[in-house]
């Protein structure tokens, strides 16, 4: 076993060899990390039969859900959180001191308050238990306490259970836990769980395995890790290569090994950095057999070239600190035709329906400017289609007609400008002094302009004229736009349209909440996260 493999991965491989038939539960914070660990086990030649990667919520749900449903309690959708908090904040009585309400119209404020309330709930705190001494401002404490109380009353009145309530209920029914007494369970080390997650993990049945983690000298350990992370066994680093010396980055000793296991470069920007990574991948060794001389698997040594990487597993791993970088990697891979897996999934904003809906929101927020609508049409993300045969009008043709009509901005400009354009084409088509081919071409252009006018009328009909308007009208407009106007040229686009529709449905509970266009569009854009 080489030190190139993490101690925790080595530990999992040992459990897979020594406990082949025993169920082994690996508690991870996300499914993405679970898939990554499983792939790494497979890539290093270790079987992982009976290994079950699960999040704490995966364990809690089957324990709590039957009892909550029996009492008529439904799960609360996570996506409705920021919008709900905005509503509850605005509905607080005037007797409650004001602290956050001055910025209630800002979507970022609603998201920040929702994150705060969710963290307080997962810490096991209630409105009554929120300590006054923890706040420097009495107004801040009073308003946050009232907001938390309003959220608790909303859950009770609507018979809803949020994530914190699921964990509380699961702790009452440990006898129906999916982890059995004879199973093994181990947590991914160094993960700081919330207090409610920690309580559940400590109470679970099964034989607890202490996870191993690499010792990182010189690194300050967060205080919360002592009480909220799993107890772990640290393994001292024994660096034999430049890459392995990264474990001593905070407390360097001696010189680097000087081999080619670690190289660094400086790029002139994010895109240049990704392009250089791709050049190095393309110019590196063949990704079929594992590279190098004699390499060891997690079990026994395997000579290079004898073990091919299984099909369907990632052969190169790129770690990105920000989602934007992962999205850029995905875009570059599409251009090269390289199959790529994005850990958290492909951002919906990269798909045609996602880009089209974002452009639609910008068009409405920008005063329905014709220049923005032309860019929407030129992007190829918007469909200009008609059911009648022979009436085809491409998005590019529509953009050129719109530019020729000299429309400006506002709801009324499109009918007026396109109406003048239609009259112009009609006059040219009726001119007896022009040739037959030119007149026929103008009649076709007039027909295209009429169809574009009908299309813009349908598009404008989606946008509520009143302001403020109920949020439900804006949601109807966004869903109709995705279904009717957004282009879908692949299976991925179809899945993105479904995902967007489901994400927007989370806001239906606030459909009667009247908001200005800017707030409603910000809430819709927020669902892309």
Short mmCIF file of C-alpha atoms in Angstrom, two decimals:
data_model
loop_
_atom_site.label_atom_id
_atom_site.label_comp_id
_atom_site.label_asym_id
_atom_site.label_seq_id
_atom_site.Cartn_x
_atom_site.Cartn_y
_atom_site.Cartn_z
CA UNK A 1 0.00 0.00 0.00
CA UNK A 2 1.60 3.26 -1.10
CA UNK A 3 1.19 6.54 0.68
CA UNK A 4 -0.21 8.01 -2.54
CA UNK A 5 -3.62 6.78 -1.42
CA UNK A 6 -5.36 8.60 1.43
CA UNK A 7 -5.48 6.79 4.79
CA UNK A 8 -9.28 6.83 4.75
CA UNK A 9 -9.43 5.23 1.31
CA UNK A 10 -6.92 2.62 2.45
CA UNK A 11 -9.11 1.94 5.48
CA UNK A 12 -12.19 1.44 3.28
CA UNK A 13 -10.26 -0.96 1.07
CA UNK A 14 -9.16 -2.96 4.11
CA UNK A 15 -12.77 -3.16 5.33
CA UNK A 16 -13.88 -4.36 1.91
CA UNK A 17 -11.27 -7.16 2.00
CA UNK A 18 -11.78 -8.24 5.60
CA UNK A 19 -15.55 -7.72 5.88
CA UNK A 20 -16.74 -8.81 2.44
CA UNK A 21 -20.31 -9.78 3.35
CA UNK A 22 -20.92 -7.29 6.13
CA UNK A 23 -22.85 -4.11 5.36
CA UNK A 24 -20.55 -1.11 5.54
CA UNK A 25 -22.17 2.33 5.85
CA UNK A 26 -19.99 5.30 4.91
CA UNK A 27 -21.54 8.60 6.07
CA UNK A 28 -20.66 11.44 3.71
CA UNK A 29 -21.94 15.04 3.50
CA UNK A 30 -22.97 14.77 -0.18
CA UNK A 31 -23.72 12.06 -2.69
CA UNK A 32 -21.02 13.49 -4.93
CA UNK A 33 -18.34 12.64 -2.36
CA UNK A 34 -19.79 9.16 -2.03
CA UNK A 35 -19.58 8.59 -5.78
CA UNK A 36 -16.00 9.91 -5.79
CA UNK A 37 -14.92 7.54 -3.03
CA UNK A 38 -16.55 4.60 -4.81
CA UNK A 39 -14.80 5.48 -8.08
CA UNK A 40 -11.44 5.77 -6.36
CA UNK A 41 -11.87 2.36 -4.78
CA UNK A 42 -12.67 0.88 -8.19
CA UNK A 43 -9.81 2.68 -9.94
CA UNK A 44 -7.32 1.29 -7.42
CA UNK A 45 -8.49 -2.25 -7.95
CA UNK A 46 -10.57 -2.70 -4.82
CA UNK A 47 -14.04 -4.16 -4.83
CA UNK A 48 -16.62 -2.32 -2.79
CA UNK A 49 -19.44 -4.77 -2.44
CA UNK A 50 -21.86 -4.02 0.42
CA UNK A 51 -20.47 -0.49 0.82
CA UNK A 52 -23.29 2.03 1.15
CA UNK A 53 -22.47 5.70 0.85
CA UNK A 54 -25.20 7.72 2.56
CA UNK A 55 -25.76 11.23 3.88
CA UNK A 56 -27.22 11.78 7.37
CA UNK A 57 -30.51 12.78 5.73
CA UNK A 58 -30.56 9.48 3.80
CA UNK A 59 -30.48 7.70 7.16
CA UNK A 60 -32.95 10.01 8.92
CA UNK A 61 -35.69 10.09 6.27
CA UNK A 62 -36.76 6.42 6.41
CA UNK A 63 -36.77 6.67 10.20
CA UNK A 64 -38.92 9.81 10.41
CA UNK A 65 -41.04 9.92 7.25
CA UNK A 66 -43.59 7.16 8.09
CA UNK A 67 -44.40 8.74 11.45
CA UNK A 68 -44.64 12.27 10.05
CA UNK A 69 -46.92 11.13 7.22
CA UNK A 70 -49.08 9.24 9.72
CA UNK A 71 -49.69 12.53 11.53
CA UNK A 72 -50.47 14.30 8.25
CA UNK A 73 -47.19 16.24 8.15
CA UNK A 74 -45.63 16.82 4.73
CA UNK A 75 -42.01 17.73 3.94
CA UNK A 76 -41.31 21.43 3.53
CA UNK A 77 -39.66 22.23 0.17
CA UNK A 78 -36.19 23.68 0.69
CA UNK A 79 -36.47 25.92 -2.36
CA UNK A 80 -39.26 28.04 -0.90
CA UNK A 81 -37.08 29.20 2.00
CA UNK A 82 -35.84 32.67 0.89
CA UNK A 83 -39.22 33.70 -0.51
CA UNK A 84 -41.02 32.50 2.60
CA UNK A 85 -38.61 34.38 4.87
CA UNK A 86 -39.15 37.55 2.87
CA UNK A 87 -42.89 37.18 3.31
CA UNK A 88 -42.69 36.45 7.03
CA UNK A 89 -40.33 39.37 7.54
CA UNK A 90 -42.68 41.81 5.83
CA UNK A 91 -45.64 40.46 7.81
CA UNK A 92 -44.04 41.00 11.23
CA UNK A 93 -46.16 43.28 13.42
CA UNK A 94 -45.09 46.88 13.80
CA UNK A 95 -44.48 46.33 17.52
CA UNK A 96 -41.41 44.22 16.68
CA UNK A 97 -38.25 46.37 16.55
CA UNK A 98 -36.90 46.89 13.04
CA UNK A 99 -33.43 45.70 12.11
CA UNK A 100 -33.54 43.70 8.85
CA UNK A 101 -36.78 45.02 7.35
CA UNK A 102 -35.07 48.02 5.79
CA UNK A 103 -33.36 45.63 3.38
CA UNK A 104 -36.22 43.15 3.05
CA UNK A 105 -36.66 43.97 -0.64
CA UNK A 106 -33.18 42.67 -1.42
CA UNK A 107 -33.20 38.96 -2.40
CA UNK A 108 -29.73 38.54 -0.92
CA UNK A 109 -31.09 39.57 2.47
CA UNK A 110 -33.80 36.92 2.27
CA UNK A 111 -31.23 34.28 1.33
CA UNK A 112 -28.92 35.31 4.18
CA UNK A 113 -31.75 35.23 6.73
CA UNK A 114 -32.93 31.86 5.42
CA UNK A 115 -29.41 30.42 5.78
CA UNK A 116 -29.26 31.80 9.32
CA UNK A 117 -32.63 30.36 10.33
CA UNK A 118 -31.80 26.99 8.77
CA UNK A 119 -28.52 26.88 10.71
CA UNK A 120 -30.28 27.81 13.96
CA UNK A 121 -32.87 25.09 13.37
CA UNK A 122 -30.17 22.48 12.64
CA UNK A 123 -28.43 23.56 15.85
CA UNK A 124 -31.59 22.56 17.72
CA UNK A 125 -32.51 26.10 18.73
CA UNK A 126 -36.06 27.41 18.91
CA UNK A 127 -37.31 30.98 19.05
CA UNK A 128 -37.88 30.74 22.79
CA UNK A 129 -34.34 29.47 23.37
CA UNK A 130 -32.56 32.14 21.28
CA UNK A 131 -30.24 33.80 23.84
CA UNK A 132 -30.34 37.59 24.12
CA UNK A 133 -26.73 37.79 25.34
CA UNK A 134 -25.46 36.38 22.02
CA UNK A 135 -26.47 39.59 20.21
CA UNK A 136 -24.91 43.01 20.43
CA UNK A 137 -28.15 44.65 19.27
CA UNK A 138 -31.44 44.21 21.10
CA UNK A 139 -33.38 45.08 17.92
CA UNK A 140 -31.55 42.41 15.95
CA UNK A 141 -32.32 39.78 18.59
CA UNK A 142 -35.97 40.77 18.83
CA UNK A 143 -36.59 40.76 15.07
CA UNK A 144 -34.70 37.52 14.46
CA UNK A 145 -36.55 35.86 17.35
CA UNK A 146 -39.88 37.04 15.96
CA UNK A 147 -38.92 35.82 12.50
CA UNK A 148 -37.93 32.40 13.83
CA UNK A 149 -41.19 32.22 15.78
CA UNK A 150 -43.14 33.12 12.65
CA UNK A 151 -41.37 30.36 10.73
CA UNK A 152 -42.19 27.84 13.45
CA UNK A 153 -45.85 28.91 13.38
CA UNK A 154 -45.89 28.59 9.58
CA UNK A 155 -44.64 24.99 9.80
CA UNK A 156 -47.22 24.15 12.45
CA UNK A 157 -50.16 25.79 10.66
CA UNK A 158 -49.30 24.23 7.29
CA UNK A 159 -48.39 20.87 8.86
CA UNK A 160 -44.92 20.90 7.35
CA UNK A 161 -41.64 19.44 8.56
CA UNK A 162 -38.32 20.98 7.60
CA UNK A 163 -34.99 19.19 7.71
CA UNK A 164 -34.46 19.92 11.41
CA UNK A 165 -37.83 18.39 12.28
CA UNK A 166 -36.93 15.28 10.29
CA UNK A 167 -33.82 14.80 12.44
CA UNK A 168 -35.75 15.39 15.66
CA UNK A 169 -38.33 12.81 14.65
CA UNK A 170 -35.66 10.32 13.57
CA UNK A 171 -34.05 10.48 17.01
CA UNK A 172 -37.33 9.19 18.48
CA UNK A 173 -37.37 6.07 16.29
CA UNK A 174 -33.89 4.56 16.41
CA UNK A 175 -35.49 1.12 16.39
CA UNK A 176 -36.40 1.48 12.69
CA UNK A 177 -32.97 2.72 11.59
CA UNK A 178 -31.81 1.24 8.25
CA UNK A 179 -28.40 0.61 9.84
CA UNK A 180 -28.61 -2.71 11.70
CA UNK A 181 -26.78 -3.65 14.89
CA UNK A 182 -24.42 -5.96 13.00
CA UNK A 183 -23.45 -3.39 10.36
CA UNK A 184 -20.29 -1.33 10.24
CA UNK A 185 -20.50 2.45 10.03
CA UNK A 186 -17.77 4.99 9.50
CA UNK A 187 -17.88 8.73 8.87
CA UNK A 188 -15.78 10.70 6.44
CA UNK A 189 -13.20 12.35 8.72
CA UNK A 190 -12.84 16.11 9.34
CA UNK A 191 -16.46 16.84 8.35
CA UNK A 192 -18.10 19.33 10.74
CA UNK A 193 -21.74 18.25 11.04
CA UNK A 194 -24.54 20.35 12.47
CA UNK A 195 -25.50 19.61 16.12
CA UNK A 196 -28.68 17.71 15.13
CA UNK A 197 -26.76 15.63 12.60
CA UNK A 198 -24.12 14.93 15.25
CA UNK A 199 -26.77 13.77 17.73
CA UNK A 200 -28.25 11.37 15.20
CA UNK A 201 -24.89 9.99 14.09
CA UNK A 202 -23.83 9.36 17.68
CA UNK A 203 -27.09 7.53 18.42
CA UNK A 204 -27.07 5.21 15.39
CA UNK A 205 -26.76 1.46 15.93
CA UNK A 206 -24.02 -0.64 14.35
CA UNK A 207 -20.32 -1.07 15.07
CA UNK A 208 -18.58 2.29 14.83
CA UNK A 209 -15.27 2.37 12.99
CA UNK A 210 -12.89 5.21 13.86
CA UNK A 211 -11.87 6.82 10.57
CA UNK A 212 -8.25 7.52 9.68
CA UNK A 213 -7.09 10.89 8.41
CA UNK A 214 -3.77 12.27 7.27
CA UNK A 215 -2.02 14.39 9.86
CA UNK A 216 -1.41 17.92 8.60
CA UNK A 217 1.28 19.57 10.77
CA UNK A 218 0.90 23.29 11.34
CA UNK A 219 -2.77 23.45 10.40
CA UNK A 220 -5.08 25.07 12.95
CA UNK A 221 -8.00 22.79 13.80
CA UNK A 222 -11.37 24.61 14.07
CA UNK A 223 -12.86 24.53 17.58
CA UNK A 224 -16.15 23.13 16.32
CA UNK A 225 -14.39 20.08 14.92
CA UNK A 226 -13.75 18.72 18.40
CA UNK A 227 -17.46 18.40 19.19
CA UNK A 228 -19.11 18.02 15.79
CA UNK A 229 -16.68 15.97 13.68
CA UNK A 230 -16.17 12.23 14.10
CA UNK A 231 -13.37 11.09 16.40
CA UNK A 232 -10.51 10.07 14.14
CA UNK A 233 -7.12 8.44 14.10
CA UNK A 234 -4.42 10.57 12.49
CA UNK A 235 -1.72 9.02 10.33
CA UNK A 236 1.61 10.82 10.07
CA UNK A 237 2.66 11.77 6.56
CA UNK A 238 5.68 9.96 5.14
CA UNK A 239 6.36 12.01 2.02
CA UNK A 240 8.41 10.34 -0.65
CA UNK A 241 7.51 12.57 -3.58
CA UNK A 242 6.84 16.22 -4.30
CA UNK A 243 3.08 15.66 -4.39
CA UNK A 244 3.10 13.86 -1.04
CA UNK A 245 5.00 16.74 0.55
CA UNK A 246 1.86 18.87 0.19
CA UNK A 247 0.79 17.38 3.53
CA UNK A 248 3.59 19.43 5.10
CA UNK A 249 2.64 22.67 3.36
CA UNK A 250 1.81 24.48 6.64
CA UNK A 251 4.97 23.21 8.34
CA UNK A 252 7.58 22.58 5.64
CA UNK A 253 10.76 20.71 6.52
CA UNK A 254 13.57 20.03 4.10
CA UNK A 255 13.59 20.35 0.35
CA UNK A 256 11.11 18.94 -2.11
CA UNK A 257 11.76 15.57 -3.64
CA UNK A 258 12.24 17.11 -7.06
CA UNK A 259 10.30 14.52 -9.07
CA UNK A 260 7.54 15.10 -11.62
CA UNK A 261 4.60 14.19 -9.39
CA UNK A 262 3.82 17.87 -8.78
CA UNK A 263 4.12 20.78 -11.20
CA UNK A 264 2.87 24.33 -10.90
CA UNK A 265 2.20 26.98 -13.51
CA UNK A 266 0.85 30.51 -13.64
CA UNK A 267 -1.93 31.41 -16.09
CA UNK A 268 -3.19 34.75 -17.31
CA UNK A 269 -6.78 34.09 -16.28
CA UNK A 270 -9.33 31.43 -15.45
CA UNK A 271 -9.90 30.39 -19.07
CA UNK A 272 -6.18 30.25 -19.82
CA UNK A 273 -5.70 28.09 -16.74
CA UNK A 274 -8.31 25.57 -17.87
CA UNK A 275 -6.89 25.51 -21.40
CA UNK A 276 -3.43 24.72 -20.03
CA UNK A 277 -4.88 21.89 -17.95
CA UNK A 278 -6.53 20.48 -21.07
CA UNK A 279 -3.28 20.76 -23.06
CA UNK A 280 -1.45 18.80 -20.38
CA UNK A 281 -4.15 16.13 -20.33
CA UNK A 282 -4.07 15.83 -24.12
CA UNK A 283 -0.27 15.72 -24.19
CA UNK A 284 0.07 13.28 -21.30
CA UNK A 285 0.25 9.48 -21.37
CA UNK A 286 -2.61 7.40 -22.68
CA UNK A 287 -5.38 7.18 -20.06
CA UNK A 288 -5.97 3.48 -20.74
CA UNK A 289 -3.56 1.62 -18.41
CA UNK A 290 -2.54 3.28 -15.19
CA UNK A 291 0.65 5.27 -15.87
CA UNK A 292 4.02 4.78 -14.24
CA UNK A 293 6.29 1.84 -13.59
CA UNK A 294 5.01 -0.72 -11.14
CA UNK A 295 2.01 0.69 -9.30
CA UNK A 296 0.25 -0.81 -6.33
CA UNK A 297 -3.49 -1.16 -6.03
CA UNK A 298 -5.19 -1.04 -2.69
CA UNK A 299 -4.64 -4.77 -2.53
CA UNK A 300 -1.61 -6.18 -4.30
CA UNK A 301 0.96 -4.79 -6.77
CA UNK A 302 -0.22 -4.64 -10.36
CA UNK A 303 2.33 -4.09 -13.19
CA UNK A 304 1.65 -1.09 -15.39
CA UNK A 305 -0.28 -1.80 -18.55
CA UNK A 306 -2.02 -4.89 -17.20
CA UNK A 307 -4.99 -3.13 -15.61
CA UNK A 308 -7.18 -0.96 -17.77
CA UNK A 309 -9.33 1.72 -16.19
CA UNK A 310 -12.92 0.39 -16.27
CA UNK A 311 -15.25 1.98 -18.78
CA UNK A 312 -17.58 4.60 -17.32
CA UNK A 313 -15.12 5.78 -14.66
CA UNK A 314 -13.39 9.15 -14.76
CA UNK A 315 -9.73 8.88 -15.79
CA UNK A 316 -8.60 12.39 -14.88
CA UNK A 317 -9.80 14.35 -11.89
CA UNK A 318 -9.83 18.18 -11.89
CA UNK A 319 -10.50 19.86 -8.55
CA UNK A 320 -12.21 23.26 -8.87
CA UNK A 321 -12.63 25.56 -5.86
CA UNK A 322 -15.63 27.36 -7.38
CA UNK A 323 -18.68 26.15 -9.35
CA UNK A 324 -17.92 28.67 -12.12
CA UNK A 325 -14.63 26.92 -12.83
CA UNK A 326 -16.32 23.52 -13.00
CA UNK A 327 -18.80 24.97 -15.48
CA UNK A 328 -15.93 26.30 -17.61
CA UNK A 329 -14.29 22.86 -17.60
CA UNK A 330 -17.56 21.34 -18.78
CA UNK A 331 -17.89 23.87 -21.61
CA UNK A 332 -14.31 23.25 -22.80
CA UNK A 333 -14.83 19.49 -22.66
CA UNK A 334 -17.93 19.81 -24.83
CA UNK A 335 -15.93 21.64 -27.49
CA UNK A 336 -13.30 18.88 -27.54
CA UNK A 337 -15.88 16.11 -27.46
CA UNK A 338 -14.49 14.73 -24.20
CA UNK A 339 -16.93 12.92 -21.90
CA UNK A 340 -16.91 14.66 -18.54
CA UNK A 341 -18.65 14.21 -15.20
CA UNK A 342 -19.37 17.27 -13.05
CA UNK A 343 -19.57 16.29 -9.40
CA UNK A 344 -22.46 18.56 -8.35
CA UNK A 345 -24.11 18.13 -11.76
CA UNK A 346 -24.25 20.31 -14.85
CA UNK A 347 -25.48 23.80 -13.93
CA UNK A 348 -28.90 24.40 -15.45
CA UNK A 349 -27.73 27.86 -16.51
CA UNK A 350 -25.49 26.18 -19.11
CA UNK A 351 -28.40 24.53 -20.91
CA UNK A 352 -30.53 26.16 -23.59
CA UNK A 353 -33.69 26.43 -21.43
CA UNK A 354 -31.65 27.84 -18.55
CA UNK A 355 -29.89 30.43 -20.68
CA UNK A 356 -33.16 31.35 -22.37
CA UNK A 357 -35.02 31.88 -19.07
CA UNK A 358 -32.19 34.01 -17.67
CA UNK A 359 -32.25 36.10 -20.85
CA UNK A 360 -36.04 36.43 -20.56
CA UNK A 361 -35.68 37.73 -16.99
CA UNK A 362 -33.03 40.25 -18.11
CA UNK A 363 -35.26 41.35 -21.00
CA UNK A 364 -38.20 42.02 -18.67
CA UNK A 365 -36.02 43.68 -16.02
CA UNK A 366 -34.48 45.90 -18.74
CA UNK A 367 -37.81 47.40 -19.77
CA UNK A 368 -38.55 44.97 -22.64
CA UNK A 369 -35.82 46.52 -24.77
CA UNK A 370 -35.80 45.33 -28.39
CA UNK A 371 -31.98 45.13 -28.36
CA UNK A 372 -32.13 42.47 -25.62
CA UNK A 373 -34.82 40.55 -27.48
CA UNK A 374 -32.65 40.56 -30.61
CA UNK A 375 -29.77 39.08 -28.61
CA UNK A 376 -32.14 36.40 -27.28
CA UNK A 377 -33.08 35.49 -30.84
CA UNK A 378 -29.48 35.56 -32.09
CA UNK A 379 -28.31 33.29 -29.26
CA UNK A 380 -30.19 30.33 -30.70
CA UNK A 381 -31.70 29.53 -27.30
CA UNK A 382 -35.18 30.81 -28.22
CA UNK A 383 -37.55 29.04 -30.59
CA UNK A 384 -39.66 30.95 -33.09
CA UNK A 385 -42.01 28.20 -34.28
CA UNK A 386 -45.49 28.01 -35.76
CA UNK A 387 -47.74 25.01 -36.19
CA UNK A 388 -48.90 25.72 -39.74
CA UNK A 389 -46.77 23.98 -42.40
CA UNK A 390 -44.66 26.19 -44.63
CA UNK A 391 -44.64 29.07 -42.15
CA UNK A 392 -41.11 28.55 -40.95
CA UNK A 393 -39.39 31.61 -39.52
CA UNK A 394 -35.92 31.16 -38.08
CA UNK A 395 -34.70 33.00 -35.02
CA UNK A 396 -32.01 34.71 -37.10
CA UNK A 397 -34.59 35.99 -39.60
CA UNK A 398 -36.72 37.23 -36.73
CA UNK A 399 -33.76 39.14 -35.22
CA UNK A 400 -33.03 40.83 -38.56
CA UNK A 401 -36.68 41.80 -39.04
CA UNK A 402 -36.79 43.23 -35.52
CA UNK A 403 -33.72 45.34 -36.22
CA UNK A 404 -35.23 46.54 -39.50
CA UNK A 405 -38.45 47.50 -37.71
CA UNK A 406 -36.41 49.85 -35.47
CA UNK A 407 -38.30 48.89 -32.32
CA UNK A 408 -36.95 50.52 -29.16
CA UNK A 409 -38.25 49.46 -25.73
CA UNK A 410 -41.51 49.08 -23.88
CA UNK A 411 -44.55 46.91 -24.45
CA UNK A 412 -46.11 49.12 -27.16
CA UNK A 413 -43.07 49.49 -29.36
CA UNK A 414 -43.28 46.03 -30.93
CA UNK A 415 -46.81 46.25 -32.36
CA UNK A 416 -46.21 49.77 -33.67
CA UNK A 417 -42.79 49.12 -35.20
CA UNK A 418 -43.71 45.77 -36.74
CA UNK A 419 -47.00 47.22 -37.98
CA UNK A 420 -45.11 49.92 -39.89
CA UNK A 421 -42.75 47.28 -41.27
CA UNK A 422 -45.67 45.14 -42.46
CA UNK A 423 -47.22 48.15 -44.20
CA UNK A 424 -43.90 48.92 -45.86
CA UNK A 425 -43.55 45.38 -47.20
CA UNK A 426 -47.18 45.43 -48.37
CA UNK A 427 -46.66 48.69 -50.26
CA UNK A 428 -43.54 47.32 -51.94
CA UNK A 429 -45.37 44.10 -52.84
CA UNK A 430 -48.23 46.09 -54.41
CA UNK A 431 -45.93 48.36 -56.45
CA UNK A 432 -46.60 47.46 -60.14
CA UNK A 433 -43.31 49.01 -61.26
CA UNK A 434 -41.24 46.39 -59.38
CA UNK A 435 -40.36 42.97 -60.77
CA UNK A 436 -42.34 39.84 -59.97
CA UNK A 437 -39.47 38.23 -58.03
CA UNK A 438 -38.96 41.32 -55.87
CA UNK A 439 -42.70 41.61 -55.18
CA UNK A 440 -42.86 37.89 -54.26
CA UNK A 441 -39.92 38.35 -51.91
CA UNK A 442 -41.61 41.31 -50.21
CA UNK A 443 -44.82 39.32 -49.80
CA UNK A 444 -42.80 36.59 -48.07
CA UNK A 445 -41.12 39.17 -45.83
CA UNK A 446 -44.51 40.66 -44.98
CA UNK A 447 -45.74 37.20 -43.97
CA UNK A 448 -42.62 36.75 -41.82
CA UNK A 449 -43.17 40.14 -40.19
CA UNK A 450 -46.79 39.24 -39.44
CA UNK A 451 -45.70 35.99 -37.84
CA UNK A 452 -43.04 37.82 -35.81
CA UNK A 453 -45.68 40.29 -34.63
CA UNK A 454 -47.91 37.42 -33.52
CA UNK A 455 -44.94 35.77 -31.77
CA UNK A 456 -44.00 38.94 -29.88
CA UNK A 457 -47.63 39.38 -28.84
CA UNK A 458 -47.62 35.86 -27.38
CA UNK A 459 -44.33 36.56 -25.61
CA UNK A 460 -45.51 39.88 -24.20
CA UNK A 461 -48.74 38.26 -23.01
CA UNK A 462 -46.65 36.28 -20.53
CA UNK A 463 -45.41 39.42 -18.78
CA UNK A 464 -47.82 40.79 -16.14
CA UNK A 465 -48.72 44.42 -16.81
CA UNK A 466 -49.64 45.29 -13.23
CA UNK A 467 -46.92 46.02 -10.71
CA UNK A 468 -46.75 44.65 -8.13
CA UNK A 469 -48.29 41.41 -9.41
CA UNK A 470 -48.89 38.11 -7.62
CA UNK A 471 -45.82 35.89 -7.70
CA UNK A 472 -47.97 33.12 -9.18
CA UNK A 473 -48.38 35.13 -12.41
CA UNK A 474 -44.63 35.46 -12.76
CA UNK A 475 -44.17 31.75 -12.12
CA UNK A 476 -46.78 30.93 -14.78
CA UNK A 477 -44.92 33.19 -17.20
CA UNK A 478 -41.55 31.56 -16.48
CA UNK A 479 -42.92 28.01 -16.82
CA UNK A 480 -44.77 28.84 -20.05
CA UNK A 481 -41.63 30.46 -21.47
CA UNK A 482 -39.53 27.37 -20.73
CA UNK A 483 -42.11 25.02 -22.22
CA UNK A 484 -43.08 27.02 -25.33
CA UNK A 485 -40.34 29.49 -26.22
CA UNK A 486 -37.07 27.85 -25.08
CA UNK A 487 -35.32 25.61 -27.61
CA UNK A 488 -34.58 22.02 -26.66
CA UNK A 489 -32.11 20.32 -28.97
CA UNK A 490 -30.90 17.47 -26.77
CA UNK A 491 -31.93 15.15 -23.97
CA UNK A 492 -29.99 17.37 -21.57
CA UNK A 493 -32.13 20.37 -22.57
CA UNK A 494 -35.29 18.33 -21.96
CA UNK A 495 -34.08 17.34 -18.50
CA UNK A 496 -33.16 20.95 -17.78
CA UNK A 497 -36.67 22.11 -18.72
CA UNK A 498 -38.16 19.58 -16.30
CA UNK A 499 -35.72 20.58 -13.54
CA UNK A 500 -36.53 24.27 -13.99
CA UNK A 501 -40.27 23.60 -13.89
CA UNK A 502 -39.91 21.59 -10.69
CA UNK A 503 -37.65 24.21 -9.09
CA UNK A 504 -40.13 26.98 -9.85
CA UNK A 505 -42.96 24.86 -8.45
CA UNK A 506 -41.32 25.17 -5.02
CA UNK A 507 -42.38 28.83 -5.01
CA UNK A 508 -46.07 28.06 -5.62
CA UNK A 509 -46.77 28.23 -1.90
CA UNK A 510 -46.15 31.97 -2.18
CA UNK A 511 -48.19 32.44 -5.36
CA UNK A 512 -50.49 35.04 -3.82
CA UNK A 513 -47.59 37.19 -2.60
CA UNK A 514 -47.64 40.43 -4.64
CA UNK A 515 -44.12 41.58 -5.50
CA UNK A 516 -42.60 44.16 -7.87
CA UNK A 517 -41.14 42.80 -11.08
CA UNK A 518 -37.56 43.16 -9.82
CA UNK A 519 -38.23 41.07 -6.69
CA UNK A 520 -40.20 38.40 -8.56
CA UNK A 521 -37.51 38.04 -11.23
CA UNK A 522 -34.80 37.87 -8.55
CA UNK A 523 -36.65 35.00 -6.87
CA UNK A 524 -36.94 33.18 -10.20
CA UNK A 525 -33.25 33.66 -10.93
CA UNK A 526 -32.48 32.46 -7.42
CA UNK A 527 -33.99 29.06 -8.22
CA UNK A 528 -31.09 28.42 -10.59
CA UNK A 529 -28.91 27.76 -7.54
#
